[in-house]
Tab-separated table of C-alpha atoms in Angstrom:
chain	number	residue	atom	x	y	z
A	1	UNK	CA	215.558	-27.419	-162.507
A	2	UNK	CA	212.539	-29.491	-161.270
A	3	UNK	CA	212.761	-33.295	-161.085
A	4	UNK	CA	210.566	-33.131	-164.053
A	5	UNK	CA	213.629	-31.436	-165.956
A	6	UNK	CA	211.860	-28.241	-166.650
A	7	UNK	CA	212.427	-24.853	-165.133
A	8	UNK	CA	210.047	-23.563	-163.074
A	9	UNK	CA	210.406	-19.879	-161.211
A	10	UNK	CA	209.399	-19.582	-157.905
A	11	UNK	CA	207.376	-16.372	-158.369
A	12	UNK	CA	205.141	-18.124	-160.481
A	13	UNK	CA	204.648	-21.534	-158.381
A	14	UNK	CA	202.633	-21.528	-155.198
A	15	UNK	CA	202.138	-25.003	-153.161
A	16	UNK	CA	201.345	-25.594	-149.847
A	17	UNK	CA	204.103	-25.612	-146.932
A	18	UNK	CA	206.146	-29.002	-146.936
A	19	UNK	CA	204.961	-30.088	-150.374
A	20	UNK	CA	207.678	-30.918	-152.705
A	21	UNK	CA	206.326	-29.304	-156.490
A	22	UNK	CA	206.853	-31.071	-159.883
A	23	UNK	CA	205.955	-28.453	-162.508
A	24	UNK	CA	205.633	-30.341	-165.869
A	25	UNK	CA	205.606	-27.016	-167.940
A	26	UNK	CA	208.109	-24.923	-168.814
A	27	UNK	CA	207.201	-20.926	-168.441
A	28	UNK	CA	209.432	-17.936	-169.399
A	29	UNK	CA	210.432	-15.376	-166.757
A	30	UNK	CA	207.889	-12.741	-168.217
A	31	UNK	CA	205.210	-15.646	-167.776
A	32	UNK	CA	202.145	-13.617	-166.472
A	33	UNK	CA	200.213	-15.524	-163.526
A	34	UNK	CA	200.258	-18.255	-161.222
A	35	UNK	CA	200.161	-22.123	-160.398
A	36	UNK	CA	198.756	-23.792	-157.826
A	37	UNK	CA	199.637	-27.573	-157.450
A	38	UNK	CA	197.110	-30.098	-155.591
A	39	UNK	CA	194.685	-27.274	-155.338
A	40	UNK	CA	191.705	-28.434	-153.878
A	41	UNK	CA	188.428	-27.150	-156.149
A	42	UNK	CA	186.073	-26.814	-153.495
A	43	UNK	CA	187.920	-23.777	-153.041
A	44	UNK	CA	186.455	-22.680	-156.839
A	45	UNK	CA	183.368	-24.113	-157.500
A	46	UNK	CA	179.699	-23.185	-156.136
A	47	UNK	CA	178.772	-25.943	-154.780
A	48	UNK	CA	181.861	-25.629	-152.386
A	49	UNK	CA	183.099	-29.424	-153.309
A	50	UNK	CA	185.675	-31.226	-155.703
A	51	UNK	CA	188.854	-32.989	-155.164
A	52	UNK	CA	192.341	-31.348	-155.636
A	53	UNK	CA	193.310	-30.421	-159.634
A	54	UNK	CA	196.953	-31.519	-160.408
A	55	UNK	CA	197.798	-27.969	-161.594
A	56	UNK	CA	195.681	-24.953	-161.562
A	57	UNK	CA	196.960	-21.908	-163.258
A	58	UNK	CA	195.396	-18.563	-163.687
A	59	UNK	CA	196.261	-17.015	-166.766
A	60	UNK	CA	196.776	-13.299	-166.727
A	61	UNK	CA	197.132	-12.522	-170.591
A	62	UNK	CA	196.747	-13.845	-174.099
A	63	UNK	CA	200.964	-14.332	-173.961
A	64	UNK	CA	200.486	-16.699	-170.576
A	65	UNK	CA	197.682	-18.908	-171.870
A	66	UNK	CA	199.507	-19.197	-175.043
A	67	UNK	CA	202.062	-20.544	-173.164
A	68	UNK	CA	200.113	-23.056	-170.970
A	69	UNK	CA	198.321	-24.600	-174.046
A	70	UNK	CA	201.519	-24.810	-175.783
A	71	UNK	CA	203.481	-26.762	-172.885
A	72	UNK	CA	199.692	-28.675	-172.147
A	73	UNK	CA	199.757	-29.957	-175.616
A	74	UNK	CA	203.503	-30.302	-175.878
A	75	UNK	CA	203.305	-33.008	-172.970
A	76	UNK	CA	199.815	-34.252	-173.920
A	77	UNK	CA	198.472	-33.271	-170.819
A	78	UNK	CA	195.030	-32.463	-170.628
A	79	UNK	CA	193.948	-29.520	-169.405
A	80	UNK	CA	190.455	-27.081	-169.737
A	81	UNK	CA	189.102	-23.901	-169.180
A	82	UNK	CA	187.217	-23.351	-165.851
A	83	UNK	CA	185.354	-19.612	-165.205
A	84	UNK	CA	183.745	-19.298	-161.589
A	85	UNK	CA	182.555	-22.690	-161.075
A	86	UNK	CA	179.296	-22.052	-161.083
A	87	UNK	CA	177.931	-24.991	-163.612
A	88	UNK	CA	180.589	-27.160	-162.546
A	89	UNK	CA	180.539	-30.698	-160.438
A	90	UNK	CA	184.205	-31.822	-159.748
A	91	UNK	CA	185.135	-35.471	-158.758
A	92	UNK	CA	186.188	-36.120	-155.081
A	93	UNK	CA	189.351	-37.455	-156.514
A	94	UNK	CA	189.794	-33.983	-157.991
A	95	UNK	CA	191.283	-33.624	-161.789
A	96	UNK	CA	194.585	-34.952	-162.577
A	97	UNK	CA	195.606	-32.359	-165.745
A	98	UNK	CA	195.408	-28.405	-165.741
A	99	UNK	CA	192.651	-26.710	-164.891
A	100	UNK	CA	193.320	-23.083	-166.268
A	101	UNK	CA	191.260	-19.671	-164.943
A	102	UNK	CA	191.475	-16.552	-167.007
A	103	UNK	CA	191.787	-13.562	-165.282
A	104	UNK	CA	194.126	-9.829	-165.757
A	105	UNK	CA	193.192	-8.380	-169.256
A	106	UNK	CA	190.626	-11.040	-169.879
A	107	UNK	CA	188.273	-9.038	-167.430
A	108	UNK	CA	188.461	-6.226	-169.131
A	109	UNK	CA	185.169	-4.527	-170.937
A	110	UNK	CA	184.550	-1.406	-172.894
A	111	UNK	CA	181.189	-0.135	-174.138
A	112	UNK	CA	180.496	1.433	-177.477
A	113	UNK	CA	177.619	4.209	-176.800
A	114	UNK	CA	177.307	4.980	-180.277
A	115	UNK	CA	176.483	0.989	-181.773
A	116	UNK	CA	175.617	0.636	-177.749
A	117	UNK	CA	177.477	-2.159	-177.916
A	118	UNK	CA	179.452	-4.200	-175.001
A	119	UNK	CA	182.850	-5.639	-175.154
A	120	UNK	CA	183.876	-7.796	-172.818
A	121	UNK	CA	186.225	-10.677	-171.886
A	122	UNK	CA	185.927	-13.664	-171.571
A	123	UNK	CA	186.412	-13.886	-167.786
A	124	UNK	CA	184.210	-10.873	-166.874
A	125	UNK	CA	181.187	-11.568	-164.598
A	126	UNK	CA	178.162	-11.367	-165.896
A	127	UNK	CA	176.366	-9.977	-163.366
A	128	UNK	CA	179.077	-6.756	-164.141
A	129	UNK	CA	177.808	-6.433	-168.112
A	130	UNK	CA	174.045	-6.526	-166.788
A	131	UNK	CA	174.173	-3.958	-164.436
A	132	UNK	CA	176.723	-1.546	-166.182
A	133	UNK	CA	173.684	-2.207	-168.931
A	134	UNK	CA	171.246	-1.195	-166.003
A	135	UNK	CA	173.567	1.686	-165.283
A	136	UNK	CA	173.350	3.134	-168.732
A	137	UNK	CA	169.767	2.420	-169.235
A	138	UNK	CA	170.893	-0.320	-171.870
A	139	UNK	CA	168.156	-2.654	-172.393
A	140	UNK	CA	168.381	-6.589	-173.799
A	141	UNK	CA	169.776	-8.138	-170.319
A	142	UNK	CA	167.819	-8.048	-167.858
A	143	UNK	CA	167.010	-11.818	-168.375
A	144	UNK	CA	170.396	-12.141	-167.125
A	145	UNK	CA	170.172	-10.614	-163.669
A	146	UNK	CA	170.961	-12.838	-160.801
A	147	UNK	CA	172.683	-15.282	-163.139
A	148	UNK	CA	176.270	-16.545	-161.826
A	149	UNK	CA	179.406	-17.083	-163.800
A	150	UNK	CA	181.543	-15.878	-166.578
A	151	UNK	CA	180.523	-13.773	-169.903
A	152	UNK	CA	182.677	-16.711	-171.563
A	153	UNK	CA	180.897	-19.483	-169.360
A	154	UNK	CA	177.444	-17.446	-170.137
A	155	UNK	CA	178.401	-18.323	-174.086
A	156	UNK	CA	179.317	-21.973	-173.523
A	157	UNK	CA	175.974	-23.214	-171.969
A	158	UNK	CA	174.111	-20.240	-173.614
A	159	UNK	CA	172.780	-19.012	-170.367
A	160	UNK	CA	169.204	-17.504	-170.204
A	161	UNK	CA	166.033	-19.037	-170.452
A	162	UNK	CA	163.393	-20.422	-173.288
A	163	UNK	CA	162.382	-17.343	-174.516
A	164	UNK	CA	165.289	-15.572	-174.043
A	165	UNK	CA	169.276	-16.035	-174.228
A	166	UNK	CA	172.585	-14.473	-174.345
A	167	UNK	CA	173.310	-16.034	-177.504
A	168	UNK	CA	170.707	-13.777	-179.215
A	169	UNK	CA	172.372	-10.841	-177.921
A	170	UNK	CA	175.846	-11.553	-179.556
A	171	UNK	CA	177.820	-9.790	-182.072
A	172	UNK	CA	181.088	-11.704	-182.360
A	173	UNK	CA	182.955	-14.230	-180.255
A	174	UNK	CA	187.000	-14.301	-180.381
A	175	UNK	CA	188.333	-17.650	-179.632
A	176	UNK	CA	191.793	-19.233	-179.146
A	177	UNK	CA	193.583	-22.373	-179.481
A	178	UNK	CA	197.057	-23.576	-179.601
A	179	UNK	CA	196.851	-24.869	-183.767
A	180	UNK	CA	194.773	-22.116	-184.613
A	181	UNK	CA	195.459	-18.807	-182.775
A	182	UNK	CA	193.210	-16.508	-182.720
A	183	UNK	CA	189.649	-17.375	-184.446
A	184	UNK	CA	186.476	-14.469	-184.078
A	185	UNK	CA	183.031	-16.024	-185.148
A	186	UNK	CA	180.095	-13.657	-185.891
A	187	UNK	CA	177.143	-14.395	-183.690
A	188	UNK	CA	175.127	-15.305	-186.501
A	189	UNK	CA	177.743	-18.058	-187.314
A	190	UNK	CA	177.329	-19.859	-184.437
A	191	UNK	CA	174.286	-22.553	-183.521
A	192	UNK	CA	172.590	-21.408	-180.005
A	193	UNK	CA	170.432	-23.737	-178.552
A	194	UNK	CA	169.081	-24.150	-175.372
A	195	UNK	CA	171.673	-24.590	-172.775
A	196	UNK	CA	174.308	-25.223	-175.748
A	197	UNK	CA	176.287	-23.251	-178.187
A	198	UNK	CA	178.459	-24.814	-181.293
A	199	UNK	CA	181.549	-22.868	-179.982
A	200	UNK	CA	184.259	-25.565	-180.481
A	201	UNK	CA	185.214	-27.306	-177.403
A	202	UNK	CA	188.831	-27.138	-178.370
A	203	UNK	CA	189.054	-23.484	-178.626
A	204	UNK	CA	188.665	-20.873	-175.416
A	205	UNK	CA	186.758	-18.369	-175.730
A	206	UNK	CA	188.544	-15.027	-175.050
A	207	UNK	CA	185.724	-12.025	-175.938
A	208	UNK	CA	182.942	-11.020	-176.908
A	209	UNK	CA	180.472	-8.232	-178.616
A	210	UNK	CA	176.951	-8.043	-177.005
A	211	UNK	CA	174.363	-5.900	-178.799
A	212	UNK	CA	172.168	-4.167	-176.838
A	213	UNK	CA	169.830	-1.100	-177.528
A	214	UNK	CA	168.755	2.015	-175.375
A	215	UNK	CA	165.918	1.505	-173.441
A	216	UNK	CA	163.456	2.991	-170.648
A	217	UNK	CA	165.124	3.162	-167.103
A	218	UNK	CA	161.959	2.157	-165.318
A	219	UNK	CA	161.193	-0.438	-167.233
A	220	UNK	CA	164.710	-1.714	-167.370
A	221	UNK	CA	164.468	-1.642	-163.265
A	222	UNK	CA	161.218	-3.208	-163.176
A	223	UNK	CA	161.507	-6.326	-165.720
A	224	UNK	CA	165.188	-6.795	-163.189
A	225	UNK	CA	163.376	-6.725	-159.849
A	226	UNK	CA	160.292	-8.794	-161.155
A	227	UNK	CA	163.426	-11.438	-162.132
A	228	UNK	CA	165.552	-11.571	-158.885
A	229	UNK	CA	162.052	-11.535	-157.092
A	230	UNK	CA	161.068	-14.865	-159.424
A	231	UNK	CA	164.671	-16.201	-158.575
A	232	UNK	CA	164.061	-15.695	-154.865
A	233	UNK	CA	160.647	-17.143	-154.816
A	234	UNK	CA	161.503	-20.040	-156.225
A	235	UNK	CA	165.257	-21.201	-156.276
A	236	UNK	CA	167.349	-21.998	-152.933
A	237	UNK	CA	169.686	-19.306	-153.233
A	238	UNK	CA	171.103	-19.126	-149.968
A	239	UNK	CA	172.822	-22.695	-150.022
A	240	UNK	CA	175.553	-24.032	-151.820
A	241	UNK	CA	174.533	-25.567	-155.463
A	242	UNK	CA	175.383	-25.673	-159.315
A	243	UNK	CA	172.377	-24.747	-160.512
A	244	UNK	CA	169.989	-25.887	-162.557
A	245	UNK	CA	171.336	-29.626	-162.508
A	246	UNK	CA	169.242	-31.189	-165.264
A	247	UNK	CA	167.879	-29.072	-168.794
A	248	UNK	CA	164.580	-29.223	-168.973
A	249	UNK	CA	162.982	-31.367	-171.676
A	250	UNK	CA	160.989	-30.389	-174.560
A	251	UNK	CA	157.405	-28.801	-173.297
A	252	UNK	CA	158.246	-30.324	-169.699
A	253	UNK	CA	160.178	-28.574	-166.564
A	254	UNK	CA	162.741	-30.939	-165.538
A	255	UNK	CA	161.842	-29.867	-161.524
A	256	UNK	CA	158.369	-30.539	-162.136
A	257	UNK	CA	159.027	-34.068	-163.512
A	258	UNK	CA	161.585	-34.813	-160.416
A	259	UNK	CA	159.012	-33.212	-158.125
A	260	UNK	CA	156.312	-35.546	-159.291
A	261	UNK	CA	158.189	-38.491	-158.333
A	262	UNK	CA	158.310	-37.399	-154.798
A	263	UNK	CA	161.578	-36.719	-154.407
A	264	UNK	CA	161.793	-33.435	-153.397
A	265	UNK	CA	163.778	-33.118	-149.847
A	266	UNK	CA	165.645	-36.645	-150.663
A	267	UNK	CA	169.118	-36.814	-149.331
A	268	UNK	CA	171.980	-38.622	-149.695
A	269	UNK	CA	174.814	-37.976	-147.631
A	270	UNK	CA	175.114	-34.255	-146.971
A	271	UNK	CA	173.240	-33.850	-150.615
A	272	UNK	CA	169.750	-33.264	-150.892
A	273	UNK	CA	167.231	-32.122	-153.714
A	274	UNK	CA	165.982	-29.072	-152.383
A	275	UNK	CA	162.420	-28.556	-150.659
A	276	UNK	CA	162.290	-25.500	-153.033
A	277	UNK	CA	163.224	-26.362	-156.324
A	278	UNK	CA	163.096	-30.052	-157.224
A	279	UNK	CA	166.396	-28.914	-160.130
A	280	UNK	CA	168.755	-28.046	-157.385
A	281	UNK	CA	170.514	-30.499	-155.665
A	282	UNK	CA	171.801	-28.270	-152.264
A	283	UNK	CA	175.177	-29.178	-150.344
A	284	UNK	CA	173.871	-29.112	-146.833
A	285	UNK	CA	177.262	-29.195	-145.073
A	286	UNK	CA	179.964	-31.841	-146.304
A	287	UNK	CA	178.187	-32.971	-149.003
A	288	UNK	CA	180.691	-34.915	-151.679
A	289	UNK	CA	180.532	-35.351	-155.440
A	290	UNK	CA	179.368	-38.826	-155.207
A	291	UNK	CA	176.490	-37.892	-153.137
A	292	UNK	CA	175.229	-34.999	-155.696
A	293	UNK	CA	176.294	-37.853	-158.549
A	294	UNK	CA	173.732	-40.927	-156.538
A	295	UNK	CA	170.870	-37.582	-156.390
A	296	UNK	CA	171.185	-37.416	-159.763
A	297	UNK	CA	171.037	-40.885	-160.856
A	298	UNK	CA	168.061	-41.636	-158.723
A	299	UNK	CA	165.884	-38.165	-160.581
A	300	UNK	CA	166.814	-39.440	-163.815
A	301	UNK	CA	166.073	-43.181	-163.325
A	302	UNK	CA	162.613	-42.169	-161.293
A	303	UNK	CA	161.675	-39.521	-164.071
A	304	UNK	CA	162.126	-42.335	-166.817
A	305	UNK	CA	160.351	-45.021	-164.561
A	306	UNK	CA	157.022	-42.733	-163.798
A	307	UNK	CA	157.524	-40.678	-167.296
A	308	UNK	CA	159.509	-42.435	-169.833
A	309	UNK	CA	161.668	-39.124	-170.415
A	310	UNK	CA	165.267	-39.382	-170.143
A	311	UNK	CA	166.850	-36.150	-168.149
A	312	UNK	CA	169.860	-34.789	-169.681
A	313	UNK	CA	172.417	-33.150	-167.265
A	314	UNK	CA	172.932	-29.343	-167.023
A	315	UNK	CA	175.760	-29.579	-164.875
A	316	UNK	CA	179.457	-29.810	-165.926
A	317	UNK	CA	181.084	-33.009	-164.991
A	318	UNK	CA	185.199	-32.618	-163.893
A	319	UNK	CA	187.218	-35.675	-162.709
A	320	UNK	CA	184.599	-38.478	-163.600
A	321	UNK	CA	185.585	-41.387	-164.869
């Protein structure tokens, strides 16, 4: 037994050497993944910063995250769903709950050739669905290409781009929560908007159907290059970053607003908004959360001052008070 008075099993507790481990939950010996305690997020997110989570457990089945939602809600501990951490800006003081990661059968994927159809879980990368699309000559995502993250993150923030999004490729999402079990919404049910989708916040999306239809293999490969070659040209892709860090207003382009203000290059600490893309705050080596946090106060207070818009963020906020 653990001080706590639950039973924990060593095969499914990792902590670092000399740390004593609490483990508030109570897992079965069949319990299928792992837990990390104080495990620090910089480890897991893209922009290669955040603060320790209490717990992080990675979740190798629908059985296991039944469990950990059970126990989380059991003991009122908070906890949420975190896919590659590539959308995601986690306090320096880290998260005190349970951050949980899917993984096992929640990457797996089929594809239908007759309704050319994708299914795929929840914890699949994208970039895997768009090029076994590419692979196939599949047309529908190449809008995707280059974009980091999860299928089930992709669905969250509907991921793409004004004219074009995953959300408009989905057949059916499967959710799951601890009151409700398993939920599937057609795609048609739910509301996608830019950089949002009405998926409830208190369910986790587990799977998916994208719709695709066959298309021309050189045109496929050329709307894909012309797309990583746009990417290259104009986003700093070879340093640390979130993203996209504000969504860009109505008829405007968030980086051109922040550009316009003259900020482009401005650091703060190890944090700076890059020389490339005015959007992207860049870790430059040691940069913390508070630093990317002060970056993005001063765009959004300069955009209002010079344009009267208000920025809203893109980014995923973890640990903040």
């Amino acid at each position: 037994m653990t001080e706590t008075g639950f039973p924990a099993t060593a095969a499914h507790l990792d902590t670092p050497r000399g740390r004593h481990a609490r483990i508030p939950f109570s897992f079965g010996e069949d319990f299928r993944g792992k837990v990390l305690r104080d495990e620090p997020m910089s480890k897991h997110t893209t922009y290669r910063i955040g603060g320790p989570a209490r717990w992080l457990v990675t979740v190798e089945s629908l059985d296991a995250l039944s469990t950990v939602l059970r126990e989380c809600t059991r003991m009122e501990y908070p906890w949420t769903v975190v896919g590659q951490g590539s959308n995601l800006l986690v306090a320096d003081s880290g998260y005190d709950g349970a951050i949980i990661v899917l993984s096992g059968e929640f990457k797996n994927w089929s594809f239908d050739e007759e309704a050319c159809r994708f299914t795929a879980g929840a914890a699949l990368s994208l970039a895997r669905v768009v090029q076994e699309a590419y692979r196939r000559g599949v047309s529908g995502l190449e809008f995707a290409v280059g974009t980091p993250g999860t299928v089930g993150g992709a669905l969250r923030m509907n991921a793409g781009n004004r004219t074009e999004w995953i959300g408009s490729r989905v057949g059916s999402v499967t959710t799951f929560s601890p009151e409700g079990g398993l939920r599937r919404y057609r795609g048609s049910d739910i509301v996608w908007e830019y950089r949002r989708s009405s998926l409830p916040a208190d369910e986790v999306v587990v799977e998916c159907d994208i719709l695709c239809e066959q298309g021309h293999a050189m045109r496929i490969q050329q709307k894909m290059e012309d797309a990583l070659r746009r990417r290259k040209e104009r986003q700093p892709l070879g340093m640390p970053s979130c993203g996209s860090v504000f969504r860009n207003p109505d008829d405007a382009s968030a980086g051109d607003l922040i550009e316009q203000c003259g900020l482009k290059g401005k650091r703060v600490g190890g944090a700076q908004i890059s020389p490339v893309h005015a959007n992207f705050i860049v870790n430059t080596g040691g940069a913390s959360a508070e630093d990317v946090a002060s970056l993005m106060k001063i765009a959004r207070d300069e955009v209002m001052r010079v344009h009267g818009i208000e920025l809203q963020p893109e980014v995923r906020f973890l640990g903040f008070a």
